[in-house]
Short mmCIF file of C-alpha atoms and ligand atoms in Angstrom, two decimals:
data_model
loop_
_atom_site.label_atom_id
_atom_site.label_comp_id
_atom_site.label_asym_id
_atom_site.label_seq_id
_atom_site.Cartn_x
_atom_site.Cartn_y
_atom_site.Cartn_z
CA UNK A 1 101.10 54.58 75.81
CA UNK A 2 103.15 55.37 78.84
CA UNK A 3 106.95 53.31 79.62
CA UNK A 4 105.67 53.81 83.30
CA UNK A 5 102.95 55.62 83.70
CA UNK A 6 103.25 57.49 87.20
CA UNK A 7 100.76 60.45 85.65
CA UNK A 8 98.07 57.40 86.06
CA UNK A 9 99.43 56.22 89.39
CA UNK A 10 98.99 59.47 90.64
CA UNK A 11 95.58 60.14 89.59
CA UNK A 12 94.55 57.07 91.46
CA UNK A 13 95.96 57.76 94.28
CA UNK A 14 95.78 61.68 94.21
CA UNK A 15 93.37 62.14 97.26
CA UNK A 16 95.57 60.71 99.45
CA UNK A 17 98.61 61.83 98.37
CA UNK A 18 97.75 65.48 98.45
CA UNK A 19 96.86 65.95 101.68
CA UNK A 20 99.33 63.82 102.52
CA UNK A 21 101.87 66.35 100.97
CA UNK A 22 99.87 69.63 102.65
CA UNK A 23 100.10 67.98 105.52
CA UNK A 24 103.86 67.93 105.36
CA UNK A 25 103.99 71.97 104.62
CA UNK A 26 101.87 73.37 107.09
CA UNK A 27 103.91 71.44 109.84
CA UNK A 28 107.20 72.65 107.91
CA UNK A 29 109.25 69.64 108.87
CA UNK A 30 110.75 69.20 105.70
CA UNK A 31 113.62 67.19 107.35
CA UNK A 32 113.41 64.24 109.19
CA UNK A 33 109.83 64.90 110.13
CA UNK A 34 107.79 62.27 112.02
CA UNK A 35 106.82 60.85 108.34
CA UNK A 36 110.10 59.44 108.09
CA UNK A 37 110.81 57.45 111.39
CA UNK A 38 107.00 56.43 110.38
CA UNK A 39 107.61 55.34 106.94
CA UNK A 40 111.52 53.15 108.16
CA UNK A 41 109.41 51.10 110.90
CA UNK A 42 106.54 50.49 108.18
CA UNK A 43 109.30 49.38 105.62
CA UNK A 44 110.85 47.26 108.39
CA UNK A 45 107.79 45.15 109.32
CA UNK A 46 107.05 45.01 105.32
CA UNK A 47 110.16 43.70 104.81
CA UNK A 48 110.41 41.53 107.84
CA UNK A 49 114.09 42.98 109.05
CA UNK A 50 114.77 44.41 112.32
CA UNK A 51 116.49 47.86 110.98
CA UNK A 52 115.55 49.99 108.44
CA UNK A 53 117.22 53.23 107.37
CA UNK A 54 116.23 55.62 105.05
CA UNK A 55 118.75 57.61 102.88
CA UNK A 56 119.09 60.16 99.86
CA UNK A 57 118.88 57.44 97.18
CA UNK A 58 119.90 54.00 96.11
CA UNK A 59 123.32 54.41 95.54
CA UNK A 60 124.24 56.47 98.33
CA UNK A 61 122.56 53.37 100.33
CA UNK A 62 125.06 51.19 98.76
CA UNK A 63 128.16 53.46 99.53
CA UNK A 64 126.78 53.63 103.11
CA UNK A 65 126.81 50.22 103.65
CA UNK A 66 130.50 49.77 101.98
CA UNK A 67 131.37 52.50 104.31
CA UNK A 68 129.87 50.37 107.45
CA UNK A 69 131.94 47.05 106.53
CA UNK A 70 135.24 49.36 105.92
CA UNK A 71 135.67 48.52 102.11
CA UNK A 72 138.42 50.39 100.11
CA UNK A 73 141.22 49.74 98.22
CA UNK A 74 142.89 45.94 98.17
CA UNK A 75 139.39 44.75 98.18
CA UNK A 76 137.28 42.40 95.76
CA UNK A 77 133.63 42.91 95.21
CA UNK A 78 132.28 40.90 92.99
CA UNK A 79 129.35 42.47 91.03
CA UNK A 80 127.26 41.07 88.34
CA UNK A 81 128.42 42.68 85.30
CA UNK A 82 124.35 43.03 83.38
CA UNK A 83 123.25 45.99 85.68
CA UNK A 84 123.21 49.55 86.90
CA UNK A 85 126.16 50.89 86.65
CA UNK A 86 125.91 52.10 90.64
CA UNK A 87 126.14 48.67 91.65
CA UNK A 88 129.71 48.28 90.24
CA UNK A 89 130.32 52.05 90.94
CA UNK A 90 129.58 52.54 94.38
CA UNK A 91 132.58 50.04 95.22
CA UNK A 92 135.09 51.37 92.84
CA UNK A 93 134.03 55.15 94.45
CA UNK A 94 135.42 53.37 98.22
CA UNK A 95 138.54 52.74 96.10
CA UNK A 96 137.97 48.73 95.99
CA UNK A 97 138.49 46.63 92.99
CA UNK A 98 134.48 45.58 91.33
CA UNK A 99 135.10 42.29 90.02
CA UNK A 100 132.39 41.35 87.22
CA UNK A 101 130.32 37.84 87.45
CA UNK A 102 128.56 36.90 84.95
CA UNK A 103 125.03 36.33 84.42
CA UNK A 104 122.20 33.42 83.70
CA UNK A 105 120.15 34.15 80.27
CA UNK A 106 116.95 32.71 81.97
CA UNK A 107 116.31 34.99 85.17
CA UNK A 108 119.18 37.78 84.31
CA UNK A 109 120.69 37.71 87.65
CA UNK A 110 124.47 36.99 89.05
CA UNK A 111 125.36 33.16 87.93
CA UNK A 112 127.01 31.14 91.15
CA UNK A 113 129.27 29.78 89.19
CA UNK A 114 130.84 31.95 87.73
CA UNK A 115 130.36 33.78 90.82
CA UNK A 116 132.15 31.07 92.66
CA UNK A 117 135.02 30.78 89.11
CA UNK A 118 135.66 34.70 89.94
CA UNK A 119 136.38 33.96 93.66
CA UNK A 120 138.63 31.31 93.23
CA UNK A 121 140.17 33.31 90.31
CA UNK A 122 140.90 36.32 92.80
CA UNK A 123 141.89 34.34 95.29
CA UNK A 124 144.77 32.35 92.97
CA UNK A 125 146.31 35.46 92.05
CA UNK A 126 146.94 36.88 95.41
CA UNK A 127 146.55 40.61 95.17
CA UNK A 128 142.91 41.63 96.14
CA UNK A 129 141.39 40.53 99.70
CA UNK A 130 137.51 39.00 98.52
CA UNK A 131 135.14 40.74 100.89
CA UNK A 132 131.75 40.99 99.26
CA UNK A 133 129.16 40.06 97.08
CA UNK A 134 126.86 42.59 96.03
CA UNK A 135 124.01 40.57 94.84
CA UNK A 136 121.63 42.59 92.44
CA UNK A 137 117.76 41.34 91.95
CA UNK A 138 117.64 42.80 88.39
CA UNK A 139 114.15 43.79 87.21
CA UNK A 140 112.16 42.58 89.85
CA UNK A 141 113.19 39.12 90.59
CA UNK A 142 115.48 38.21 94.01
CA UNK A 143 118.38 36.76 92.75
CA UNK A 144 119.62 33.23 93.97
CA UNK A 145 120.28 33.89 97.23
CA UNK A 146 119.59 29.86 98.81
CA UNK A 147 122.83 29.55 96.67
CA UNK A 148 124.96 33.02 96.76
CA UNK A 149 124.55 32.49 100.42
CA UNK A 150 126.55 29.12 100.36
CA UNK A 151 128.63 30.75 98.30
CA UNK A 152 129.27 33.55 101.06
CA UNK A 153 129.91 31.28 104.00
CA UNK A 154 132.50 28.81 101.98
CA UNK A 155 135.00 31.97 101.48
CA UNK A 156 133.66 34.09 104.15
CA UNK A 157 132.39 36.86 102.52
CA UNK A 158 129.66 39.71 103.05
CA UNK A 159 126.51 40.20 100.77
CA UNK A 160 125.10 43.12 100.31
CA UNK A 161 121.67 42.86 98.25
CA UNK A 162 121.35 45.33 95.84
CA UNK A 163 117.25 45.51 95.93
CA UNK A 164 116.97 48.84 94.00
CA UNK A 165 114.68 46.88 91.46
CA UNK A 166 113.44 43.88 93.53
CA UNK A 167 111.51 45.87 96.11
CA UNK A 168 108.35 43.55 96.85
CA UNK A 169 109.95 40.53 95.10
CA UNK A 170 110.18 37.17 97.47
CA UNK A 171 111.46 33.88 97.66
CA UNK A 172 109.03 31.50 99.25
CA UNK A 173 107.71 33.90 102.41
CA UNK A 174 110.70 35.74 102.32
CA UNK A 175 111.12 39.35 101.31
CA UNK A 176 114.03 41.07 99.35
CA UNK A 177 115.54 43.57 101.25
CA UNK A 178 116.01 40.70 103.76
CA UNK A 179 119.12 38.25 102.00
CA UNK A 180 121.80 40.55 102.62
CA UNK A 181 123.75 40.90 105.34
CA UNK A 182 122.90 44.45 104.83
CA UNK A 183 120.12 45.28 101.76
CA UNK A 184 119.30 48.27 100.30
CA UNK A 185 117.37 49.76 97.59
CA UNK A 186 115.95 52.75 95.44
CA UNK A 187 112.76 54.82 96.05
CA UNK A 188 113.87 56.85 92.21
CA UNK A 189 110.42 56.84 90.81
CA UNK A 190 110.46 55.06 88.05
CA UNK A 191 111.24 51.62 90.70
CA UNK A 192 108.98 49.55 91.92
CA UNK A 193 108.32 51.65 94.91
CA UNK A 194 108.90 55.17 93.75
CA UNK A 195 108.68 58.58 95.15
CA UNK A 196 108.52 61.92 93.98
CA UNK A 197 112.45 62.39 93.49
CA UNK A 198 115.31 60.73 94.76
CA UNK A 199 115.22 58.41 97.92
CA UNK A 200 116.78 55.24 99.23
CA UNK A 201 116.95 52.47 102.08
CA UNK A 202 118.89 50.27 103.88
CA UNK A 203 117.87 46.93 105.55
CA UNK A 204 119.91 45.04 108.40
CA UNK A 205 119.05 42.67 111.22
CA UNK A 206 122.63 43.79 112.63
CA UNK A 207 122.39 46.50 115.83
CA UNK A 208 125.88 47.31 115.74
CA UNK A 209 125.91 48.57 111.45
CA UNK A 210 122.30 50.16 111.79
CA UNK A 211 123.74 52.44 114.40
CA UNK A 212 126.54 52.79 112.33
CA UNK A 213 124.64 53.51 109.13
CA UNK A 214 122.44 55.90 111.38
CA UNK A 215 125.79 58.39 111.78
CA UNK A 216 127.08 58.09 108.47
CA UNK A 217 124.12 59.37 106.65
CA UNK A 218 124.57 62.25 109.04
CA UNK A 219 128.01 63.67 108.71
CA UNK A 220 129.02 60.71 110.63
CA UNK A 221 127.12 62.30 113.95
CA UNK A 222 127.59 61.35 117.58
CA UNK A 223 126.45 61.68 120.52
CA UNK A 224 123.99 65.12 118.99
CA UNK A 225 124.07 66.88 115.34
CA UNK A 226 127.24 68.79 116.26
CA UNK A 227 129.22 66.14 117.38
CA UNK A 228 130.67 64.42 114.62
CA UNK A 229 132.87 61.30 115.43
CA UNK A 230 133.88 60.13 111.91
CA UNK A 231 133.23 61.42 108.16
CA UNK A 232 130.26 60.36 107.11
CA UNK A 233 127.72 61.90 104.13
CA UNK A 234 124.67 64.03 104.16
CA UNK A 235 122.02 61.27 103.11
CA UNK A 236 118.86 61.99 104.02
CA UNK A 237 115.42 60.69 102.76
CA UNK A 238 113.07 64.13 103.22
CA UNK A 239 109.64 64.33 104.76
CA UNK A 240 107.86 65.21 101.65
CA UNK A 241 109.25 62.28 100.05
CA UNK A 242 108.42 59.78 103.02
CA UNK A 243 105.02 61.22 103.54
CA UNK A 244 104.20 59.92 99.57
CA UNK A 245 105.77 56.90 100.38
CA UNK A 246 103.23 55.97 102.86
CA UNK A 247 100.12 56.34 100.75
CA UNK A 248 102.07 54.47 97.63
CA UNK A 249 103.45 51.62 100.33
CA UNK A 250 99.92 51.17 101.07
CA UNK A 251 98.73 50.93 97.80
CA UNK A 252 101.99 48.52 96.65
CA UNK A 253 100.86 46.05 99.37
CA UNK A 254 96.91 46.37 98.82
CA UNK A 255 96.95 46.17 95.03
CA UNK A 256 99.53 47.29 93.07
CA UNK A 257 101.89 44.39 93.10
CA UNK A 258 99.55 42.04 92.57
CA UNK A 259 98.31 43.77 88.96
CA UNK A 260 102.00 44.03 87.99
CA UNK A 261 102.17 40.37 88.07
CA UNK A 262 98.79 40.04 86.38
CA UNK A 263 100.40 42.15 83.56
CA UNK A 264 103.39 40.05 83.45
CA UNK A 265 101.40 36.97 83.17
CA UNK A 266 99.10 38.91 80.17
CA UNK A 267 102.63 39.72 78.57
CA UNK A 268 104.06 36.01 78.93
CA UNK A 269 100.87 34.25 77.87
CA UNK A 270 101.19 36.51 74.84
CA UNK A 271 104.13 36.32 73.64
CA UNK A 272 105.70 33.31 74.87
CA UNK A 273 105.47 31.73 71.74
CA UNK A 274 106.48 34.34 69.37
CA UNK A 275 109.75 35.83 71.49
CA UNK A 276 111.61 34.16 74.61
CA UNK A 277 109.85 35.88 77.45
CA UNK A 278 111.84 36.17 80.74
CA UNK A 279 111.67 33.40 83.86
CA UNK A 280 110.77 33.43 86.55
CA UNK A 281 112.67 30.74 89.02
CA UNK A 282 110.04 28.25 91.20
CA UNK A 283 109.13 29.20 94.33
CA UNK A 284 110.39 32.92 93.17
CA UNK A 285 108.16 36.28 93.11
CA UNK A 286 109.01 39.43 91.13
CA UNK A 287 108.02 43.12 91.49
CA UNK A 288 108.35 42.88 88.03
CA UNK A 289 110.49 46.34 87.78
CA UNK A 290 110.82 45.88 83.85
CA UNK A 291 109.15 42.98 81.69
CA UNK A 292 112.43 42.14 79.38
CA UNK A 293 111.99 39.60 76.49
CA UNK A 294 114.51 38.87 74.56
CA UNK A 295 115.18 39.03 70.71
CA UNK A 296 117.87 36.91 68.61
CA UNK A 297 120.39 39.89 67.93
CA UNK A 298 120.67 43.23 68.48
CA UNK A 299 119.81 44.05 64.32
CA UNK A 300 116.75 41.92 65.57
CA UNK A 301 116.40 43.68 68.36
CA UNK A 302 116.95 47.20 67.31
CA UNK A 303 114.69 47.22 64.75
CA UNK A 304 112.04 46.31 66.47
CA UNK A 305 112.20 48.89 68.84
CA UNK A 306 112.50 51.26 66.00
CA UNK A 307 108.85 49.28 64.74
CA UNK A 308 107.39 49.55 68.00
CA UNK A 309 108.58 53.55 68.35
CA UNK A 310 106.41 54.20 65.09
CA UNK A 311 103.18 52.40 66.48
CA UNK A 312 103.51 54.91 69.51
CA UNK A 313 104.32 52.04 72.04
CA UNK A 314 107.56 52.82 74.15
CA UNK A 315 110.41 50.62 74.75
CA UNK A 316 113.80 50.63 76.66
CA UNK A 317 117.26 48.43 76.51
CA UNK A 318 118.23 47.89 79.97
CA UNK A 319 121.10 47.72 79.27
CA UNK A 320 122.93 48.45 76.27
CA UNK A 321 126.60 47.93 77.77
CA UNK A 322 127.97 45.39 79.96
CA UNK A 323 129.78 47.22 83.22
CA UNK A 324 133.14 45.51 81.99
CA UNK A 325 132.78 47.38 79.02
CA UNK A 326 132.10 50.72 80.88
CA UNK A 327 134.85 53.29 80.04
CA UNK A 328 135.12 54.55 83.50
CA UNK A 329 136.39 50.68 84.82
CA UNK A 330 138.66 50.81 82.17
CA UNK A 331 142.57 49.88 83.49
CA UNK A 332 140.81 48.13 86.33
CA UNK A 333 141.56 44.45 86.08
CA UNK A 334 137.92 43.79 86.78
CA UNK A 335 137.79 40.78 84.33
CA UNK A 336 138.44 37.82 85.72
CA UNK A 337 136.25 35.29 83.92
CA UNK A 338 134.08 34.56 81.23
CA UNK A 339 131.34 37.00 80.78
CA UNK A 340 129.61 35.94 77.17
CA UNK A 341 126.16 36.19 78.64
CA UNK A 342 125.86 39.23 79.85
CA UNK A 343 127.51 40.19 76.43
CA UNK A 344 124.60 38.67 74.98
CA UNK A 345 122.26 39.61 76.68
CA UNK A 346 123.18 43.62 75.84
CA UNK A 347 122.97 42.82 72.31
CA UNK A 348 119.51 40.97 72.80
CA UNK A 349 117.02 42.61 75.28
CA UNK A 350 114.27 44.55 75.15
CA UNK A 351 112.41 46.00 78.20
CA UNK A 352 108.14 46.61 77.37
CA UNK A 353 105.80 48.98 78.91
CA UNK A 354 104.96 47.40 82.39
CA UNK A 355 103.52 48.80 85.24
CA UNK A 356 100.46 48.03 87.60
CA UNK A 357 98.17 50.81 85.78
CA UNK A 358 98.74 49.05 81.91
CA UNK A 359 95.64 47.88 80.73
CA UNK A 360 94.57 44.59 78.90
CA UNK A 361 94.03 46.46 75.83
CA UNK A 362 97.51 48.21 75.82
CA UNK A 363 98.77 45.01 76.67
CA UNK A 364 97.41 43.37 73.92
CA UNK A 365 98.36 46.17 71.34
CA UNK A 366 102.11 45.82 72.34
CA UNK A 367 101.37 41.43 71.98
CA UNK A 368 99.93 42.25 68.48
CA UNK A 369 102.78 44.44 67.30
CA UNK A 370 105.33 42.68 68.62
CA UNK A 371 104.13 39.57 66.74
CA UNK A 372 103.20 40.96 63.69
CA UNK A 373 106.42 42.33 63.55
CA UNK A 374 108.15 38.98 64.45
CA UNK A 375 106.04 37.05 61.51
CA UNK A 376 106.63 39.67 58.99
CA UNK A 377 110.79 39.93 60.07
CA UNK A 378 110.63 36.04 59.86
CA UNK A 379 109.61 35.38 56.59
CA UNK A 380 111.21 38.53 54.92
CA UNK A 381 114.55 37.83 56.90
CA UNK A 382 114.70 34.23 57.13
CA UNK A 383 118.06 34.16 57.81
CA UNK A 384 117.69 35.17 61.06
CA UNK A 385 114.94 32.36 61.83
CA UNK A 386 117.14 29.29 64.26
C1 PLP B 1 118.40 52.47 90.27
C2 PLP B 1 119.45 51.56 90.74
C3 PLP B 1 120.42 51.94 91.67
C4 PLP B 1 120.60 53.36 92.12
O1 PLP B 1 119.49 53.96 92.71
P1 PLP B 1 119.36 55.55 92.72
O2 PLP B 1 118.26 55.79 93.69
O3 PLP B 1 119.03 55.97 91.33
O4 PLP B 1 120.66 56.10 93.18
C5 PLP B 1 121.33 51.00 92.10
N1 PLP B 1 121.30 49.73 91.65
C6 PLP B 1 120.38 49.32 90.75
C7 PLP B 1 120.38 47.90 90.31
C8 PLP B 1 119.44 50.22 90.25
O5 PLP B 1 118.54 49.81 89.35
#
């Protein structure tokens, strides 16, 4: 059994990606080829914003976009502190200040109030300027942005939706990639829309930052290529990579996120009982980028991943550290309030084998292991039984 299996994915969609790919190398545009302009008006109208812009990967799109608003040092960005660690990296690389939030155990994403506690916090002590929230939908699920957005306006700040993982994800009608100010996310393949290498995008209704956005990824160009009016970075999203995009946008819309949610709901119904499976918040959709349950403890936790590993079935801890506990932000001062869940939750969580080519009968493999192992750990380690 595959984590994510992308050998399947491209099986299934092999005789449209090849040619797609052939088609790429007899033309020999293998930068910014018609593909990509193509592919950044079809994510726009997916995504329902007026400005899309495609870039080298998901955390170059986040450093572009700090770049845009001017971020650098005497600055506050408050970042969840359960996540990649580019979403608390990019900010710290502009020479800002990443100030942790924590997190809700139900959905995994940035808690408001702490969110709001940190903000206040930053604000009493006088020596960073709060600018902006970067907003993470971790594994799938849009984080709460009805509330992160009242958040925003009461201290005037930015937020930048870090969609790397929530591709395809909604609230109500509404696409991620649409509640930031400026959004961006992560075509690495192993995301919910995934390419054949690296790749990224950026999302803004704004004219003014998609223009700017458009010159940074490009040494900061001008008027033409060789007129460069301010530093910028060489970000590019290649044609090969957009022209795979296409056929695997196409199938992410027709079917694919549809039997990623019809997994998740095999997983829940499964195992709902037997571990605490994660939430997802009314009125809320998820690309479902990993299906995380959680255990009671990390011994809990670790050994059944170890149980799981010797029954061939995969499993991952996203993630094992919380950022305010990542030796690079060490010396920082990014700790500003209490972060036990996220703690927690690094101790606790376990990520399954998800993705819209699992079968029912994998699916119900992983359900049987998972609780035979639970049953047999219960009554042999009762200790650990609430
Ligand atoms: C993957 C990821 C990124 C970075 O994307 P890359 O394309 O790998 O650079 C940023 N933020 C989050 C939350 C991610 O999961």
């Amino acid at each position: 059994m595959q984590f994510r299996d992308l050998k399947k994915q491209y099986q299934s969609l092999k005789k449209e990606i090849d040619p797609a790919i052939q088609q790429v190398l007899t033309t020999g545009n293998f930068i910014s080829g018609i593909q990509v302009t193509e592919l950044e008006e079809q994510l726009s109208a997916y995504v329902g914003v007026k400005h899309c812009i495609t870039c080298g990967n998901g955390t170059d799109a986040l450093t572009l976009a700090l770049m845009v608003w001017n971020i650098g040092p005497g600055d506050a960005v408050f970042v969840p502190d359960f996540t990649f660690f580019a979403s608390g990296e990019t900010p710290a690389y502009e020479g800002a200040v990443p100030i942790f939030v924590d997190v809700e155990e139900d959905t995994f994403n940035m808690s408001p109030s702490s969110l709001e506690e940190a903000i206040w916090q930053v604000k009493r002590e006088g020596k960073l300027i709060p600018r902006v929230i970067i907003a993470v939908d971790l594994f799938g699920q849009p984080a709460d942005y009805p509330e992160i957005r009242r958040i925003a306006e009461k201290y005037g700040l930015l937020i930048l939706e870090d969609g790397a993982q929530g591709f395809g994800g909604r609230i109500g009608e509404r696409k991620a990639c649409s509640f930031g100010d400026i959004s961006t996310t992560s075509f690495f393949p192993a995301k919910p829309l995934g390419c054949y290498g690296d790749g990224g995008a950026i999302f803004t209704d704004n004219d003014e930052w998609a223009a700017l956005l458009r010159s940074y990824r490009i040494h900061g160009k001008g008027a033409d290529k060789y007129d460069n009016v301010r530093i910028g970075m060489n970000s590019r999203l290649d044609t090969l990579q957009a022209a795979i995009l296409q056929v695997k946008l196409k199938a992410f819309e027709e079917y694919e996120l549809a039997d990623v949610n019809l997994a998740a709901r095999r997983y829940t119904e499964g195992l709902h009982k037997t571990v605490k499976t994660p939430a997802v918040r009314e009125g809320f959709y998820s690309s479902w980028a990993q299906y995380s349950i959680l255990l009671k403890g990390k011994e809990e936790r670790d050994r059944l991943q170890a149980y799981l590993k010797e029954k061939g079935i995969p499993s991952m801890v996203y993630y094992p550290r919380p950022m305010s506990m990542q030796g690079a932000f060490a010396g920082m001062d990014c700790v500003k309030v209490d972060l036990s869940v996220a703690v927690d939750l690094c101790q606790r969580v376990l990520a399954l084998p998800m993705h819209p080519y699992l079968t029912a009968e994998d699916q119900e493999e992983v359900i049987r292991f998972v609780d035979a192992f639970i049953r047999k750990d219960d009554s042999v380690n009762p200790i650990f039984k609430q």
